[in-house]
PDB file of C-alpha atoms in Angstrom:
ATOM      1  CA  THR A   1      10.666  31.902  11.425  1.00 44.00           C
ATOM      2  CA  GLU A   2      10.614  28.782   9.329  1.00 61.00           C
ATOM      3  CA  GLU A   3      10.349  29.190   5.563  1.00 76.00           C
ATOM      4  CA  ILE A   4       7.485  27.302   3.938  1.00 79.00           C
ATOM      5  CA  SER A   5       7.428  25.652   0.515  1.00 79.00           C
ATOM      6  CA  GLY A   6       5.434  26.865  -2.468  1.00 82.00           C
ATOM      7  CA  ILE A   7       3.238  23.793  -2.098  1.00 81.00           C
ATOM      8  CA  THR A   8       2.346  24.721   1.482  1.00 82.00           C
ATOM      9  CA  ALA A   9       1.876  28.410   0.607  1.00 85.00           C
ATOM     10  CA  ASN A  10      -0.494  27.455  -2.215  1.00 86.00           C
ATOM     11  CA  ALA A  11      -2.489  25.193   0.084  1.00 86.00           C
ATOM     12  CA  TYR A  12      -2.882  28.069   2.571  1.00 89.00           C
ATOM     13  CA  ARG A  13      -3.840  30.431  -0.268  1.00 90.00           C
ATOM     14  CA  ARG A  14      -6.475  27.978  -1.595  1.00 90.00           C
ATOM     15  CA  ASN A  15      -8.026  27.634   1.868  1.00 89.00           C
ATOM     16  CA  LEU A  16      -8.036  31.391   2.496  1.00 92.00           C
ATOM     17  CA  ASN A  17      -9.489  32.008  -0.954  1.00 89.00           C
ATOM     18  CA  ALA A  18     -12.289  29.485  -0.327  1.00 89.00           C
ATOM     19  CA  ALA A  19     -12.990  30.946   3.142  1.00 90.00           C
ATOM     20  CA  TRP A  20     -13.206  34.474   1.727  1.00 90.00           C
ATOM     21  CA  ASN A  21     -15.603  33.360  -1.028  1.00 89.00           C
ATOM     22  CA  TRP A  22     -17.717  31.486   1.497  1.00 90.00           C
ATOM     23  CA  GLY A  23     -17.820  34.551   3.759  1.00 90.00           C
ATOM     24  CA  LYS A  24     -18.987  36.783   0.884  1.00 89.00           C
ATOM     25  CA  VAL A  25     -21.955  34.464   0.338  1.00 89.00           C
ATOM     26  CA  TYR A  26     -22.923  33.567   3.904  1.00 91.00           C
ATOM     27  CA  LEU A  27     -21.722  36.341   6.233  1.00 90.00           C
ATOM     28  CA  ASP A  28     -23.049  39.837   6.660  1.00 87.00           C
ATOM     29  CA  GLY A  29     -20.511  42.609   7.066  1.00 86.00           C
ATOM     30  CA  MET A  30     -17.773  41.260   4.789  1.00 86.00           C
ATOM     31  CA  PRO A  31     -15.815  44.132   3.200  1.00 86.00           C
ATOM     32  CA  ASP A  32     -16.986  44.971  -0.300  1.00 84.00           C
ATOM     33  CA  ILE A  33     -13.577  44.474  -1.903  1.00 90.00           C
ATOM     34  CA  ASP A  34     -12.122  41.906  -4.273  1.00 89.00           C
ATOM     35  CA  ASN A  35     -10.867  38.705  -2.731  1.00 90.00           C
ATOM     36  CA  PRO A  36      -7.280  39.459  -1.627  1.00 91.00           C
ATOM     37  CA  PHE A  37      -6.419  35.746  -1.827  1.00 90.00           C
ATOM     38  CA  ALA A  38      -7.340  35.381  -5.519  1.00 89.00           C
ATOM     39  CA  ILE A  39      -3.715  35.766  -6.528  1.00 89.00           C
ATOM     40  CA  GLU A  40      -1.201  33.840  -8.606  1.00 88.00           C
ATOM     41  CA  THR A  41       0.116  30.653  -7.139  1.00 87.00           C
ATOM     42  CA  MET A  42       3.658  30.330  -5.868  1.00 84.00           C
ATOM     43  CA  PRO A  43       6.109  28.193  -7.838  1.00 84.00           C
ATOM     44  CA  GLU A  44       6.087  24.631  -6.558  1.00 79.00           C
ATOM     45  CA  GLU A  45       9.131  22.433  -6.416  1.00 76.00           C
ATOM     46  CA  PRO A  46       7.900  19.153  -5.003  1.00 71.00           C
ATOM     47  CA  GLY A  47      10.446  17.309  -2.943  1.00 70.00           C
ATOM     48  CA  GLN A  48      11.082  13.610  -2.982  1.00 74.00           C
ATOM     49  CA  LYS A  49       8.415  11.793  -0.986  1.00 79.00           C
ATOM     50  CA  TYR A  50       9.850   9.624   1.756  1.00 86.00           C
ATOM     51  CA  VAL A  51       8.837   6.007   1.371  1.00 90.00           C
ATOM     52  CA  PRO A  52       9.940   3.907   4.330  1.00 94.00           C
ATOM     53  CA  PRO A  53      11.712   0.613   3.734  1.00 95.00           C
ATOM     54  CA  VAL A  54       9.679  -2.529   4.387  1.00 94.00           C
ATOM     55  CA  ASP A  55      12.049  -3.308   7.272  1.00 96.00           C
ATOM     56  CA  ASP A  56      10.959  -0.109   9.053  1.00 96.00           C
ATOM     57  CA  LEU A  57       7.285  -1.029   8.625  1.00 95.00           C
ATOM     58  CA  MET A  58       8.068  -4.455  10.082  1.00 96.00           C
ATOM     59  CA  LYS A  59       9.811  -2.830  13.082  1.00 97.00           C
ATOM     60  CA  VAL A  60       6.792  -0.572  13.653  1.00 96.00           C
ATOM     61  CA  PHE A  61       4.474  -3.570  13.348  1.00 96.00           C
ATOM     62  CA  ALA A  62       6.588  -5.581  15.813  1.00 96.00           C
ATOM     63  CA  CYS A  63       6.454  -2.860  18.472  1.00 95.00           C
ATOM     64  CA  ALA A  64       2.706  -2.255  18.081  1.00 95.00           C
ATOM     65  CA  GLU A  65       1.382  -3.756  21.301  1.00 94.00           C
ATOM     66  CA  ARG A  66      -2.320  -3.149  20.712  1.00 93.00           C
ATOM     67  CA  GLU A  67      -4.146  -5.425  18.307  1.00 94.00           C
ATOM     68  CA  ARG A  68      -5.974  -2.417  16.869  1.00 92.00           C
ATOM     69  CA  ASP A  69      -2.649  -0.817  15.885  1.00 94.00           C
ATOM     70  CA  ARG A  70      -1.471  -3.991  14.149  1.00 96.00           C
ATOM     71  CA  VAL A  71      -4.752  -4.392  12.258  1.00 96.00           C
ATOM     72  CA  MET A  72      -4.671  -0.703  11.243  1.00 94.00           C
ATOM     73  CA  LEU A  73      -1.135  -1.104   9.856  1.00 95.00           C
ATOM     74  CA  LEU A  74      -2.127  -4.287   8.005  1.00 95.00           C
ATOM     75  CA  THR A  75      -5.198  -2.580   6.555  1.00 95.00           C
ATOM     76  CA  MET A  76      -3.319   0.467   5.318  1.00 93.00           C
ATOM     77  CA  PHE A  77      -0.523  -1.580   3.766  1.00 93.00           C
ATOM     78  CA  ASN A  78      -2.639  -4.406   2.298  1.00 93.00           C
ATOM     79  CA  LEU A  79      -5.295  -2.143   0.780  1.00 93.00           C
ATOM     80  CA  ALA A  80      -2.931   0.734  -0.152  1.00 92.00           C
ATOM     81  CA  CYS A  81      -5.697   2.995   1.110  1.00 91.00           C
ATOM     82  CA  ARG A  82      -5.587   6.665   1.927  1.00 90.00           C
ATOM     83  CA  PRO A  83      -5.492   7.342   5.669  1.00 90.00           C
ATOM     84  CA  MET A  84      -9.005   8.796   5.815  1.00 90.00           C
ATOM     85  CA  GLU A  85     -10.406   5.933   3.733  1.00 91.00           C
ATOM     86  CA  MET A  86      -9.233   3.600   6.477  1.00 90.00           C
ATOM     87  CA  ALA A  87     -10.148   5.929   9.343  1.00 90.00           C
ATOM     88  CA  THR A  88     -13.757   6.150   8.111  1.00 91.00           C
ATOM     89  CA  LEU A  89     -14.113   2.449   7.291  1.00 94.00           C
ATOM     90  CA  LYS A  90     -17.357   0.997   8.662  1.00 95.00           C
ATOM     91  CA  TRP A  91     -18.105  -2.645   9.360  1.00 96.00           C
ATOM     92  CA  GLU A  92     -20.963  -2.455   6.842  1.00 96.00           C
ATOM     93  CA  ASP A  93     -18.245  -1.953   4.193  1.00 96.00           C
ATOM     94  CA  VAL A  94     -16.347  -5.096   5.225  1.00 97.00           C
ATOM     95  CA  ASP A  95     -17.732  -8.262   3.637  1.00 97.00           C
ATOM     96  CA  LEU A  96     -15.909 -11.081   5.409  1.00 96.00           C
ATOM     97  CA  ASP A  97     -17.982 -13.750   3.627  1.00 97.00           C
ATOM     98  CA  ASN A  98     -16.720 -12.600   0.217  1.00 97.00           C
ATOM     99  CA  LYS A  99     -13.368 -11.366   1.573  1.00 97.00           C
ATOM    100  CA  THR A 100     -13.811  -7.846   0.219  1.00 97.00           C
ATOM    101  CA  VAL A 101     -13.740  -4.283   1.538  1.00 97.00           C
ATOM    102  CA  ARG A 102     -15.528  -1.285   0.084  1.00 96.00           C
ATOM    103  CA  LEU A 103     -13.409   1.870   0.392  1.00 93.00           C
ATOM    104  CA  TRP A 104     -15.067   5.253  -0.005  1.00 91.00           C
ATOM    105  CA  THR A 105     -13.229   8.220  -1.520  1.00 87.00           C
ATOM    106  CA  SER A 106     -13.975  11.778  -2.586  1.00 83.00           C
ATOM    107  CA  LYS A 107     -10.735  12.039  -4.557  1.00 80.00           C
ATOM    108  CA  ARG A 108     -12.422  11.574  -7.935  1.00 81.00           C
ATOM    109  CA  LYS A 109     -13.204  14.193 -10.542  1.00 78.00           C
ATOM    110  CA  GLY A 110     -15.986  16.406  -9.208  1.00 76.00           C
ATOM    111  CA  GLY A 111     -15.365  15.357  -5.596  1.00 78.00           C
ATOM    112  CA  LYS A 112     -18.359  13.009  -5.545  1.00 85.00           C
ATOM    113  CA  ARG A 113     -18.084  10.239  -2.957  1.00 87.00           C
ATOM    114  CA  GLU A 114     -17.542   6.893  -4.672  1.00 90.00           C
ATOM    115  CA  ALA A 115     -16.587   3.392  -3.557  1.00 92.00           C
ATOM    116  CA  ASP A 116     -14.087   0.824  -4.783  1.00 91.00           C
ATOM    117  CA  THR A 117     -14.380  -2.819  -3.759  1.00 95.00           C
ATOM    118  CA  LEU A 118     -11.057  -4.506  -3.032  1.00 94.00           C
ATOM    119  CA  GLU A 119     -10.160  -8.078  -2.160  1.00 94.00           C
ATOM    120  CA  ILE A 120      -8.806  -8.749   1.309  1.00 94.00           C
ATOM    121  CA  SER A 121      -5.501 -10.617   1.562  1.00 94.00           C
ATOM    122  CA  PRO A 122      -5.502 -13.820   3.659  1.00 96.00           C
ATOM    123  CA  ASP A 123      -3.429 -12.115   6.410  1.00 95.00           C
ATOM    124  CA  LEU A 124      -5.777  -9.142   6.604  1.00 96.00           C
ATOM    125  CA  TYR A 125      -8.830 -11.405   6.500  1.00 97.00           C
ATOM    126  CA  GLN A 126      -7.631 -13.425   9.512  1.00 97.00           C
ATOM    127  CA  ALA A 127      -6.754 -10.253  11.418  1.00 96.00           C
ATOM    128  CA  LEU A 128     -10.156  -8.661  10.719  1.00 96.00           C
ATOM    129  CA  VAL A 129     -12.104 -11.808  11.706  1.00 96.00           C
ATOM    130  CA  LYS A 130     -10.281 -11.953  15.045  1.00 95.00           C
ATOM    131  CA  TYR A 131     -10.436  -8.180  15.600  1.00 95.00           C
ATOM    132  CA  ARG A 132     -14.176  -7.963  14.816  1.00 94.00           C
ATOM    133  CA  LYS A 133     -14.980 -10.113  17.842  1.00 92.00           C
ATOM    134  CA  LYS A 134     -13.172  -7.640  20.119  1.00 90.00           C
ATOM    135  CA  VAL A 135     -14.998  -4.540  18.860  1.00 89.00           C
ATOM    136  CA  GLU A 136     -18.479  -6.008  18.522  1.00 86.00           C
ATOM    137  CA  GLY A 137     -21.138  -3.308  18.433  1.00 87.00           C
ATOM    138  CA  SER A 138     -18.969  -0.570  16.955  1.00 89.00           C
ATOM    139  CA  GLU A 139     -20.065   1.042  13.694  1.00 93.00           C
ATOM    140  CA  TRP A 140     -16.462   1.946  12.833  1.00 94.00           C
ATOM    141  CA  VAL A 141     -13.830  -0.672  12.143  1.00 95.00           C
ATOM    142  CA  PHE A 142     -11.257   1.518  13.895  1.00 93.00           C
ATOM    143  CA  GLU A 143     -13.138   3.577  16.449  1.00 90.00           C
ATOM    144  CA  SER A 144     -11.211   6.436  17.989  1.00 86.00           C
ATOM    145  CA  PRO A 145     -10.620   6.208  21.752  1.00 83.00           C
ATOM    146  CA  ARG A 146     -12.812   9.339  21.963  1.00 85.00           C
ATOM    147  CA  GLY A 147     -15.605   7.649  19.970  1.00 86.00           C
ATOM    148  CA  GLY A 148     -16.460   8.013  16.299  1.00 86.00           C
ATOM    149  CA  HIS A 149     -13.845   7.642  13.613  1.00 87.00           C
ATOM    150  CA  TYR A 150     -10.295   8.956  13.713  1.00 85.00           C
ATOM    151  CA  LYS A 151      -9.875  12.545  12.480  1.00 87.00           C
ATOM    152  CA  SER A 152      -6.124  12.146  11.960  1.00 84.00           C
ATOM    153  CA  LEU A 153      -3.722   9.237  12.077  1.00 85.00           C
ATOM    154  CA  LYS A 154      -0.486  11.236  12.042  1.00 82.00           C
ATOM    155  CA  ASP A 155       0.108  11.320  15.823  1.00 88.00           C
ATOM    156  CA  TRP A 156      -0.758   7.631  16.119  1.00 90.00           C
ATOM    157  CA  LEU A 157       1.895   6.615  13.588  1.00 92.00           C
ATOM    158  CA  ASP A 158       4.443   9.151  14.902  1.00 92.00           C
ATOM    159  CA  LEU A 159       4.317   7.445  18.308  1.00 94.00           C
ATOM    160  CA  LEU A 160       4.723   3.983  16.790  1.00 95.00           C
ATOM    161  CA  CYS A 161       7.702   5.107  14.662  1.00 96.00           C
ATOM    162  CA  GLN A 162       9.332   6.707  17.709  1.00 96.00           C
ATOM    163  CA  LYS A 163       8.771   3.551  19.748  1.00 96.00           C
ATOM    164  CA  ALA A 164      10.259   1.396  16.960  1.00 97.00           C
ATOM    165  CA  GLY A 165      13.265   3.706  16.609  1.00 97.00           C
ATOM    166  CA  VAL A 166      12.753   4.283  12.879  1.00 97.00           C
ATOM    167  CA  LYS A 167      12.649   7.443  10.780  1.00 95.00           C
ATOM    168  CA  ARG A 168       9.191   8.975  11.106  1.00 93.00           C
ATOM    169  CA  PHE A 169       6.857   8.337   8.177  1.00 92.00           C
ATOM    170  CA  THR A 170       3.310   9.431   7.555  1.00 90.00           C
ATOM    171  CA  PRO A 171       0.222   7.238   7.186  1.00 91.00           C
ATOM    172  CA  HIS A 172       0.087   8.261   3.525  1.00 90.00           C
ATOM    173  CA  ALA A 173       3.653   6.945   3.092  1.00 92.00           C
ATOM    174  CA  LEU A 174       2.239   3.451   3.722  1.00 92.00           C
ATOM    175  CA  ARG A 175       0.158   3.918   0.569  1.00 91.00           C
ATOM    176  CA  HIS A 176       3.327   4.790  -1.347  1.00 91.00           C
ATOM    177  CA  LEU A 177       5.139   1.821   0.175  1.00 94.00           C
ATOM    178  CA  ALA A 178       2.322  -0.527  -0.858  1.00 92.00           C
ATOM    179  CA  ALA A 179       2.405   0.886  -4.409  1.00 90.00           C
ATOM    180  CA  THR A 180       6.190   0.506  -4.518  1.00 90.00           C
ATOM    181  CA  GLU A 181       5.986  -3.122  -3.406  1.00 91.00           C
ATOM    182  CA  LEU A 182       3.214  -3.849  -5.921  1.00 88.00           C
ATOM    183  CA  ALA A 183       5.335  -2.327  -8.706  1.00 89.00           C
ATOM    184  CA  ARG A 184       8.370  -4.372  -7.610  1.00 90.00           C
ATOM    185  CA  ASN A 185       6.233  -7.482  -7.909  1.00 89.00           C
ATOM    186  CA  GLY A 186       5.070  -6.637 -11.437  1.00 88.00           C
ATOM    187  CA  ALA A 187       1.596  -5.251 -10.747  1.00 84.00           C
ATOM    188  CA  HIS A 188       0.064  -3.007 -13.412  1.00 80.00           C
ATOM    189  CA  PRO A 189       0.223   0.667 -12.317  1.00 70.00           C
ATOM    190  CA  LYS A 190      -3.544   1.127 -12.592  1.00 69.00           C
TER     191      LYS A 190
END
């Protein structure tokens, strides 16, 4: 079997702990014992996050045949957004007149859903204007082929990386790449 990291083990433990607590409240027949998952966390030794070079992103972009894929890559890189912030982006949150996008997140203290309004770069603006005409009538900017918004973008980007012949990177790595490029160009960390 494959050994897992402390970070992964702790994520599993948190989910099992939450499921047990939920079951105690909402399910009949749960054993009347203490939560077996309320235990100490494992030591975590975070590894170095892989941030792809800009050249690899450009190779992935060049081999993306579908316009939707190119616009998704541009959106993730230009807005430095989390994958699910992009996957759940609605056209009502895109203000092309003012060249802004409202991104929704639950990653704030307390988990309450909040929005940030970001400016759209000229490249992204042009791509979104053109793309909007092709997906007229859709609520989601990037509607999944199965309808609704994407649930995961990992497989989508894995296929593009494989096609481009570059080391696989995750959708979240594009956020790190955008932050790295902003820092290189003197942007304030906040």
